[in-house]
Amino acid sequence: MRTIRVFDTTLRDGEQCPGASMNSAEKLEVARQLARLNVDVIEAGFPISSKGDFESVKAIAREIGGTSRPGPVICGLARTMQADITAAGEALSPARRRRIHTFIATSDVHLQKKLRKTRGQVLDLAVQAVRMARSYTPDVEFSPEDAARSGFEYMARVVAAVLEAGATTVNIPDTVGYATPTEYGAMIRKLFVAVPKLRQAVVSVHCHNDLGLAVANSLAGVENGAGQVECTINGIGERAGNASLEETVMALKTRRNHYRVEVNVRTEELYRASRLVSRLTSFPVQPNKAIVGANAFAHEAGIHQDGMLKEASTYEIMTPQSVGVPESRLVLGKHSGKHMVRRKLEELGLVVPEADLARVYEALMALADKKKHVYDEDVATVVEGATGAVADAWTLEALETMSGSRKTPAATVRLRKGKRVVTAKGRGDGQVDATYKAIDRITKVAPELVDYVLQAVTSGKDAQGEVSVRLRWKGREVPGRGAHTDIIQASARAYLNAVNRLLNPAGGGVRTGKSLIQV
């Protein structure tokens, strides 16, 4: 099998995108991670662009490329200008293995509108730049910018000329993400025929994502003979970005039997690299991003969870550990099935009698309908509420409250007890007080509220509020607890939980007075 070189341009093309710039220390930190990732080439920057970029490239060349141990080639970008090539050569000088990457556009729109040069002038500049770069390093890469929109015969002439001048790698960029996989693959294949000497060099692919085809085009290039892929961590880059390194590499690795190639990347470092670049650029990784997104190895649908519990390969074509993610996540949500609920209860060490399992499941699904994330603490709270109910109890069917700066707080409560449904209204000092008075009217209990505590038991803006109350009535004092994303609902549930205990002789609590007995 061929080995495909991975050329990472996160620190050059990736950093060029608006808002993603990094300082020298941050770029060095990313370079260290790229070395751990074991990419073949690190394009460290564009030395002529600024003093900071020059120093960053030099620091990376010194630390990452200057050691005696094998490591990535350190590369610097340069236009076909003497000053650019000189700056790149000087910045890269500390590296034992260094490459100068020089480029000039070959499409007619670029020649006429941007460069304002003839095809002959551009060809001469390309040849001169490659020869000059060779005076600094034998490893020279040349790119005909906007190759995908260039006239093929002219672009092939330029490629043949730079190879004669000493270029060792020829990159064929789809600079504006215009090509389709079929077109791009065919262009690479035709170049090998039109320029026979290409077989003695490395053909590289550099694709942008304007039409969402960067990875697909890169893979098409590999299928048609390319030996190097140029990509960035998280796919960052100009406009819509570059081909994503993690997606390209894992496609080649996962579909190894199809592409018949190898890569040297330590894929277990992909997730760490992704998170580092995201943190330093402040560019969040979308949850559904392939390979490294938060949902890449998360499963909520009951059918998928059932398959995962039986055999992970039913729904995962790679292991999370292979890209550095600790484990798959089976997410408890409104699409989960009973198998997942049972598994989650086992993980948390919660023992639920078989007779109560259906009630726990329904309570969890009702909660999942109200909030996006159901946390472990949510599960524990729901289980306690669902399994701790007393027999022959009042249950809350509906609750409506009204309050305002010029209105007396009021509540309408509907409770059920078996087949009996009763509705009552209450007014009070606040919505909670009004709710409690409505419950008292229905249950015919008027206890003393000894204690009331409200706290958040889970994380996030949609956290459940847990209310703990203590009621005293007819010489007994009992606790009650309730949880809900609505604190008025949580308060009502806690109060009703305690009232049901008061109404049930076996409802627990303590006797007040001289003899304090725990029941």
mmCIF file of C-alpha atoms in Angstrom, residues 132-374:
data_model
loop_
_atom_site.group_PDB
_atom_site.id
_atom_site.type_symbol
_atom_site.label_atom_id
_atom_site.label_comp_id
_atom_site.label_asym_id
_atom_site.label_seq_id
_atom_site.Cartn_x
_atom_site.Cartn_y
_atom_site.Cartn_z
ATOM 1 C CA MET A 132 15.682 30.220 -5.806
ATOM 2 C CA ALA A 133 13.909 28.102 -3.178
ATOM 3 C CA ARG A 134 16.220 25.215 -4.067
ATOM 4 C CA SER A 135 19.153 27.322 -2.916
ATOM 5 C CA TYR A 136 17.711 27.102 0.643
ATOM 6 C CA THR A 137 16.442 23.528 0.659
ATOM 7 C CA PRO A 138 16.167 20.553 -1.699
ATOM 8 C CA ASP A 139 12.530 20.125 -0.590
ATOM 9 C CA VAL A 140 10.432 22.573 -2.624
ATOM 10 C CA GLU A 141 6.686 22.514 -3.176
ATOM 11 C CA PHE A 142 4.957 24.481 -5.912
ATOM 12 C CA SER A 143 1.254 25.329 -6.227
ATOM 13 C CA PRO A 144 -0.514 26.686 -9.315
ATOM 14 C CA GLU A 145 -3.120 28.678 -7.382
ATOM 15 C CA ASP A 146 -6.740 28.209 -8.538
ATOM 16 C CA ALA A 147 -5.692 25.112 -10.467
ATOM 17 C CA ALA A 148 -9.245 23.759 -10.579
ATOM 18 C CA ARG A 149 -10.339 26.754 -12.688
ATOM 19 C CA SER A 150 -7.167 26.967 -14.781
ATOM 20 C CA GLY A 151 -6.896 26.021 -18.411
ATOM 21 C CA PHE A 152 -5.628 22.447 -18.205
ATOM 22 C CA GLU A 153 -2.995 22.611 -20.958
ATOM 23 C CA TYR A 154 -1.419 25.779 -19.573
ATOM 24 C CA MET A 155 -1.482 24.523 -16.007
ATOM 25 C CA ALA A 156 0.193 21.284 -17.145
ATOM 26 C CA ARG A 157 2.922 23.341 -18.891
ATOM 27 C CA VAL A 158 3.626 25.205 -15.635
ATOM 28 C CA VAL A 159 3.732 21.947 -13.671
ATOM 29 C CA ALA A 160 6.201 20.416 -16.148
ATOM 30 C CA ALA A 161 8.397 23.531 -16.012
ATOM 31 C CA VAL A 162 8.601 23.692 -12.185
ATOM 32 C CA LEU A 163 9.457 19.998 -12.059
ATOM 33 C CA GLU A 164 12.354 20.648 -14.441
ATOM 34 C CA ALA A 165 13.416 23.544 -12.177
ATOM 35 C CA GLY A 166 13.623 21.216 -9.170
ATOM 36 C CA ALA A 167 10.220 21.112 -7.446
ATOM 37 C CA THR A 168 9.787 17.863 -5.510
ATOM 38 C CA THR A 169 6.105 18.267 -4.632
ATOM 39 C CA VAL A 170 3.426 19.745 -6.880
ATOM 40 C CA ASN A 171 0.209 20.793 -5.186
ATOM 41 C CA ILE A 172 -2.994 21.110 -7.225
ATOM 42 C CA PRO A 173 -5.256 23.444 -5.242
ATOM 43 C CA ASP A 174 -8.988 23.870 -5.602
ATOM 44 C CA THR A 175 -8.516 27.332 -4.142
ATOM 45 C CA VAL A 176 -12.147 28.436 -4.219
ATOM 46 C CA GLY A 177 -13.834 25.075 -3.637
ATOM 47 C CA TYR A 178 -15.329 25.013 -7.146
ATOM 48 C CA ALA A 179 -14.553 21.477 -8.268
ATOM 49 C CA THR A 180 -16.645 18.352 -7.874
ATOM 50 C CA PRO A 181 -15.042 15.031 -6.883
ATOM 51 C CA THR A 182 -15.472 13.601 -10.385
ATOM 52 C CA GLU A 183 -13.885 16.638 -12.036
ATOM 53 C CA TYR A 184 -11.089 16.956 -9.514
ATOM 54 C CA GLY A 185 -10.159 13.284 -9.587
ATOM 55 C CA ALA A 186 -10.103 13.338 -13.379
ATOM 56 C CA MET A 187 -7.826 16.405 -13.393
ATOM 57 C CA ILE A 188 -5.273 14.648 -11.159
ATOM 58 C CA ARG A 189 -5.415 11.527 -13.320
ATOM 59 C CA LYS A 190 -4.962 13.534 -16.566
ATOM 60 C CA LEU A 191 -1.969 15.404 -15.126
ATOM 61 C CA PHE A 192 -0.050 12.165 -14.656
ATOM 62 C CA VAL A 193 -0.593 11.449 -18.346
ATOM 63 C CA ALA A 194 0.165 14.985 -19.540
ATOM 64 C CA VAL A 195 3.288 15.364 -17.348
ATOM 65 C CA PRO A 196 5.051 11.960 -17.109
ATOM 66 C CA LYS A 197 7.724 13.372 -14.784
ATOM 67 C CA LEU A 198 5.031 13.822 -12.103
ATOM 68 C CA ARG A 199 5.448 10.146 -11.243
ATOM 69 C CA GLN A 200 8.910 11.002 -9.888
ATOM 70 C CA ALA A 201 7.473 13.700 -7.604
ATOM 71 C CA VAL A 202 4.696 13.894 -5.017
ATOM 72 C CA VAL A 203 1.329 15.187 -6.146
ATOM 73 C CA SER A 204 -0.533 17.002 -3.387
ATOM 74 C CA VAL A 205 -4.190 18.030 -3.082
ATOM 75 C CA HIS A 206 -5.389 21.191 -1.335
ATOM 76 C CA CYS A 207 -9.160 21.619 -1.385
ATOM 77 C CA HIS A 208 -11.449 24.291 0.029
ATOM 78 C CA ASN A 209 -14.939 23.733 1.334
ATOM 79 C CA ASP A 210 -17.060 26.412 -0.341
ATOM 80 C CA LEU A 211 -19.469 23.774 -1.653
ATOM 81 C CA GLY A 212 -18.913 21.374 1.243
ATOM 82 C CA LEU A 213 -16.810 19.084 -0.980
ATOM 83 C CA ALA A 214 -13.283 19.622 0.373
ATOM 84 C CA VAL A 215 -12.878 16.186 1.951
ATOM 85 C CA ALA A 216 -14.642 14.422 -0.936
ATOM 86 C CA ASN A 217 -12.402 16.175 -3.478
ATOM 87 C CA SER A 218 -9.271 15.355 -1.477
ATOM 88 C CA LEU A 219 -10.228 11.677 -1.361
ATOM 89 C CA ALA A 220 -10.937 11.726 -5.097
ATOM 90 C CA GLY A 221 -7.413 13.066 -5.582
ATOM 91 C CA VAL A 222 -5.971 10.196 -3.534
ATOM 92 C CA GLU A 223 -7.963 7.675 -5.562
ATOM 93 C CA ASN A 224 -6.382 9.086 -8.703
ATOM 94 C CA GLY A 225 -2.758 9.002 -7.582
ATOM 95 C CA ALA A 226 -2.155 11.940 -5.217
ATOM 96 C CA GLY A 227 0.409 11.150 -2.525
ATOM 97 C CA GLN A 228 -0.209 14.054 -0.137
ATOM 98 C CA VAL A 229 -3.341 15.667 1.334
ATOM 99 C CA GLU A 230 -3.317 19.213 2.686
ATOM 100 C CA CYS A 231 -5.807 19.853 5.458
ATOM 101 C CA THR A 232 -6.469 21.619 8.763
ATOM 102 C CA ILE A 233 -7.648 20.671 12.242
ATOM 103 C CA ASN A 234 -11.438 21.121 12.449
ATOM 104 C CA GLY A 235 -11.395 22.173 8.793
ATOM 105 C CA ILE A 236 -10.714 25.832 9.641
ATOM 106 C CA GLY A 237 -9.464 28.116 6.904
ATOM 107 C CA GLU A 238 -10.326 30.845 4.429
ATOM 108 C CA ARG A 239 -14.077 31.368 3.897
ATOM 109 C CA ALA A 240 -15.793 27.985 4.463
ATOM 110 C CA GLY A 241 -12.501 26.382 5.417
ATOM 111 C CA ASN A 242 -10.194 23.619 4.216
ATOM 112 C CA ALA A 243 -10.490 19.870 4.081
ATOM 113 C CA SER A 244 -10.799 18.637 7.664
ATOM 114 C CA LEU A 245 -7.727 16.688 8.725
ATOM 115 C CA GLU A 246 -9.631 14.421 11.088
ATOM 116 C CA GLU A 247 -12.286 13.584 8.499
ATOM 117 C CA THR A 248 -9.793 12.982 5.687
ATOM 118 C CA VAL A 249 -7.495 10.833 7.805
ATOM 119 C CA MET A 250 -10.271 8.743 9.348
ATOM 120 C CA ALA A 251 -11.875 8.186 5.951
ATOM 121 C CA LEU A 252 -8.553 6.820 4.665
ATOM 122 C CA LYS A 253 -8.061 4.734 7.791
ATOM 123 C CA THR A 254 -11.610 3.448 8.213
ATOM 124 C CA ARG A 255 -12.012 2.655 4.497
ATOM 125 C CA ARG A 256 -8.451 1.338 4.165
ATOM 126 C CA ASN A 257 -9.545 -1.590 2.022
ATOM 127 C CA HIS A 258 -11.193 0.782 -0.425
ATOM 128 C CA TYR A 259 -8.460 3.401 -0.747
ATOM 129 C CA ARG A 260 -5.589 0.906 -0.328
ATOM 130 C CA VAL A 261 -3.348 3.454 1.391
ATOM 131 C CA GLU A 262 -1.749 4.040 4.791
ATOM 132 C CA VAL A 263 -1.306 7.193 6.869
ATOM 133 C CA ASN A 264 1.258 7.876 9.597
ATOM 134 C CA VAL A 265 -1.052 9.983 11.790
ATOM 135 C CA ARG A 266 -1.554 8.882 15.414
ATOM 136 C CA THR A 267 -5.315 9.111 15.266
ATOM 137 C CA GLU A 268 -5.660 8.786 19.039
ATOM 138 C CA GLU A 269 -4.449 12.411 19.222
ATOM 139 C CA LEU A 270 -7.172 13.794 16.932
ATOM 140 C CA TYR A 271 -9.689 14.727 19.613
ATOM 141 C CA ARG A 272 -7.047 16.433 21.715
ATOM 142 C CA ALA A 273 -5.843 18.413 18.670
ATOM 143 C CA SER A 274 -9.381 19.436 17.825
ATOM 144 C CA ARG A 275 -10.111 20.714 21.318
ATOM 145 C CA LEU A 276 -6.803 22.601 21.474
ATOM 146 C CA VAL A 277 -7.382 24.427 18.184
ATOM 147 C CA SER A 278 -10.969 25.176 19.149
ATOM 148 C CA ARG A 279 -9.863 26.656 22.472
ATOM 149 C CA LEU A 280 -7.045 28.777 21.048
ATOM 150 C CA THR A 281 -9.059 30.153 18.123
ATOM 151 C CA SER A 282 -12.351 30.420 20.061
ATOM 152 C CA PHE A 283 -14.010 28.603 17.155
ATOM 153 C CA PRO A 284 -16.440 26.077 18.699
ATOM 154 C CA VAL A 285 -16.728 22.629 17.156
ATOM 155 C CA GLN A 286 -20.287 22.010 16.010
ATOM 156 C CA PRO A 287 -21.893 19.116 17.940
ATOM 157 C CA ASN A 288 -22.619 17.089 14.806
ATOM 158 C CA LYS A 289 -19.092 17.527 13.400
ATOM 159 C CA ALA A 290 -17.789 14.214 12.098
ATOM 160 C CA ILE A 291 -15.111 12.454 14.179
ATOM 161 C CA VAL A 292 -14.613 15.107 16.894
ATOM 162 C CA GLY A 293 -18.061 16.658 17.459
ATOM 163 C CA ALA A 294 -19.764 16.181 20.817
ATOM 164 C CA ASN A 295 -22.403 13.972 19.184
ATOM 165 C CA ALA A 296 -20.053 11.948 16.969
ATOM 166 C CA PHE A 297 -20.196 9.018 19.401
ATOM 167 C CA ALA A 298 -23.453 9.863 21.189
ATOM 168 C CA HIS A 299 -26.651 7.872 20.765
ATOM 169 C CA GLU A 300 -30.133 8.815 21.967
ATOM 170 C CA ALA A 301 -32.585 6.935 19.740
ATOM 171 C CA GLY A 302 -33.884 3.825 21.471
ATOM 172 C CA ILE A 303 -33.245 1.590 18.444
ATOM 173 C CA HIS A 304 -29.634 2.765 18.230
ATOM 174 C CA GLN A 305 -29.094 2.412 21.976
ATOM 175 C CA ASP A 306 -30.445 -1.120 21.915
ATOM 176 C CA GLY A 307 -27.997 -1.985 19.124
ATOM 177 C CA MET A 308 -25.093 -0.310 20.938
ATOM 178 C CA LEU A 309 -25.815 -2.198 24.142
ATOM 179 C CA LYS A 310 -25.662 -5.469 22.221
ATOM 180 C CA GLU A 311 -22.760 -4.704 19.845
ATOM 181 C CA ALA A 312 -21.146 -1.282 19.328
ATOM 182 C CA SER A 313 -20.301 -1.952 15.676
ATOM 183 C CA THR A 314 -24.016 -1.931 14.844
ATOM 184 C CA TYR A 315 -23.926 1.875 14.875
ATOM 185 C CA GLU A 316 -20.247 2.861 15.088
ATOM 186 C CA ILE A 317 -17.839 2.349 12.200
ATOM 187 C CA MET A 318 -14.858 3.320 14.349
ATOM 188 C CA THR A 319 -14.224 3.211 18.067
ATOM 189 C CA PRO A 320 -14.227 6.491 19.999
ATOM 190 C CA GLN A 321 -10.858 5.498 21.496
ATOM 191 C CA SER A 322 -9.335 5.357 17.992
ATOM 192 C CA VAL A 323 -9.671 9.162 17.738
ATOM 193 C CA GLY A 324 -8.981 9.953 21.388
ATOM 194 C CA VAL A 325 -12.573 10.184 22.658
ATOM 195 C CA PRO A 326 -12.783 8.308 25.996
ATOM 196 C CA GLU A 327 -16.002 6.419 25.268
ATOM 197 C CA SER A 328 -19.324 6.414 23.475
ATOM 198 C CA ARG A 329 -22.222 8.136 25.195
ATOM 199 C CA LEU A 330 -25.677 6.665 25.424
ATOM 200 C CA VAL A 331 -27.692 9.786 26.075
ATOM 201 C CA LEU A 332 -30.853 9.538 28.118
ATOM 202 C CA GLY A 333 -33.477 11.578 26.301
ATOM 203 C CA LYS A 334 -37.022 11.506 25.027
ATOM 204 C CA HIS A 335 -36.071 9.050 22.256
ATOM 205 C CA SER A 336 -34.505 6.526 24.631
ATOM 206 C CA GLY A 337 -36.024 3.116 25.189
ATOM 207 C CA LYS A 338 -36.573 1.052 28.328
ATOM 208 C CA HIS A 339 -33.336 -0.877 27.754
ATOM 209 C CA MET A 340 -31.373 2.352 28.062
ATOM 210 C CA VAL A 341 -33.257 3.413 31.190
ATOM 211 C CA ARG A 342 -32.546 0.051 32.791
ATOM 212 C CA ARG A 343 -28.845 0.358 31.842
ATOM 213 C CA LYS A 344 -28.634 3.893 33.268
ATOM 214 C CA LEU A 345 -30.224 2.767 36.543
ATOM 215 C CA GLU A 346 -27.659 -0.035 36.802
ATOM 216 C CA GLU A 347 -24.781 2.382 36.116
ATOM 217 C CA LEU A 348 -25.970 4.688 38.875
ATOM 218 C CA GLY A 349 -26.560 1.831 41.322
ATOM 219 C CA LEU A 350 -30.260 2.653 41.602
ATOM 220 C CA VAL A 351 -32.414 -0.320 42.506
ATOM 221 C CA VAL A 352 -35.928 -0.053 41.098
ATOM 222 C CA PRO A 353 -38.463 -2.854 41.607
ATOM 223 C CA GLU A 354 -39.768 -4.300 38.359
ATOM 224 C CA ALA A 355 -43.262 -3.123 39.300
ATOM 225 C CA ASP A 356 -42.002 0.493 39.444
ATOM 226 C CA LEU A 357 -39.898 0.432 36.276
ATOM 227 C CA ALA A 358 -42.715 1.493 33.952
ATOM 228 C CA ARG A 359 -43.554 4.437 36.223
ATOM 229 C CA VAL A 360 -39.893 5.508 36.378
ATOM 230 C CA TYR A 361 -39.615 5.271 32.592
ATOM 231 C CA GLU A 362 -42.705 7.398 32.036
ATOM 232 C CA ALA A 363 -41.481 9.982 34.552
ATOM 233 C CA LEU A 364 -38.070 10.198 32.856
ATOM 234 C CA MET A 365 -39.619 10.555 29.398
ATOM 235 C CA ALA A 366 -41.908 13.299 30.704
ATOM 236 C CA LEU A 367 -38.850 15.118 32.068
ATOM 237 C CA ALA A 368 -36.916 14.613 28.812
ATOM 238 C CA ASP A 369 -39.768 16.294 26.942
ATOM 239 C CA LYS A 370 -39.219 19.395 29.081
ATOM 240 C CA LYS A 371 -35.416 19.683 29.020
ATOM 241 C CA LYS A 372 -32.680 18.974 26.481
ATOM 242 C CA HIS A 373 -30.230 17.270 28.826
ATOM 243 C CA VAL A 374 -31.189 14.672 31.425
#
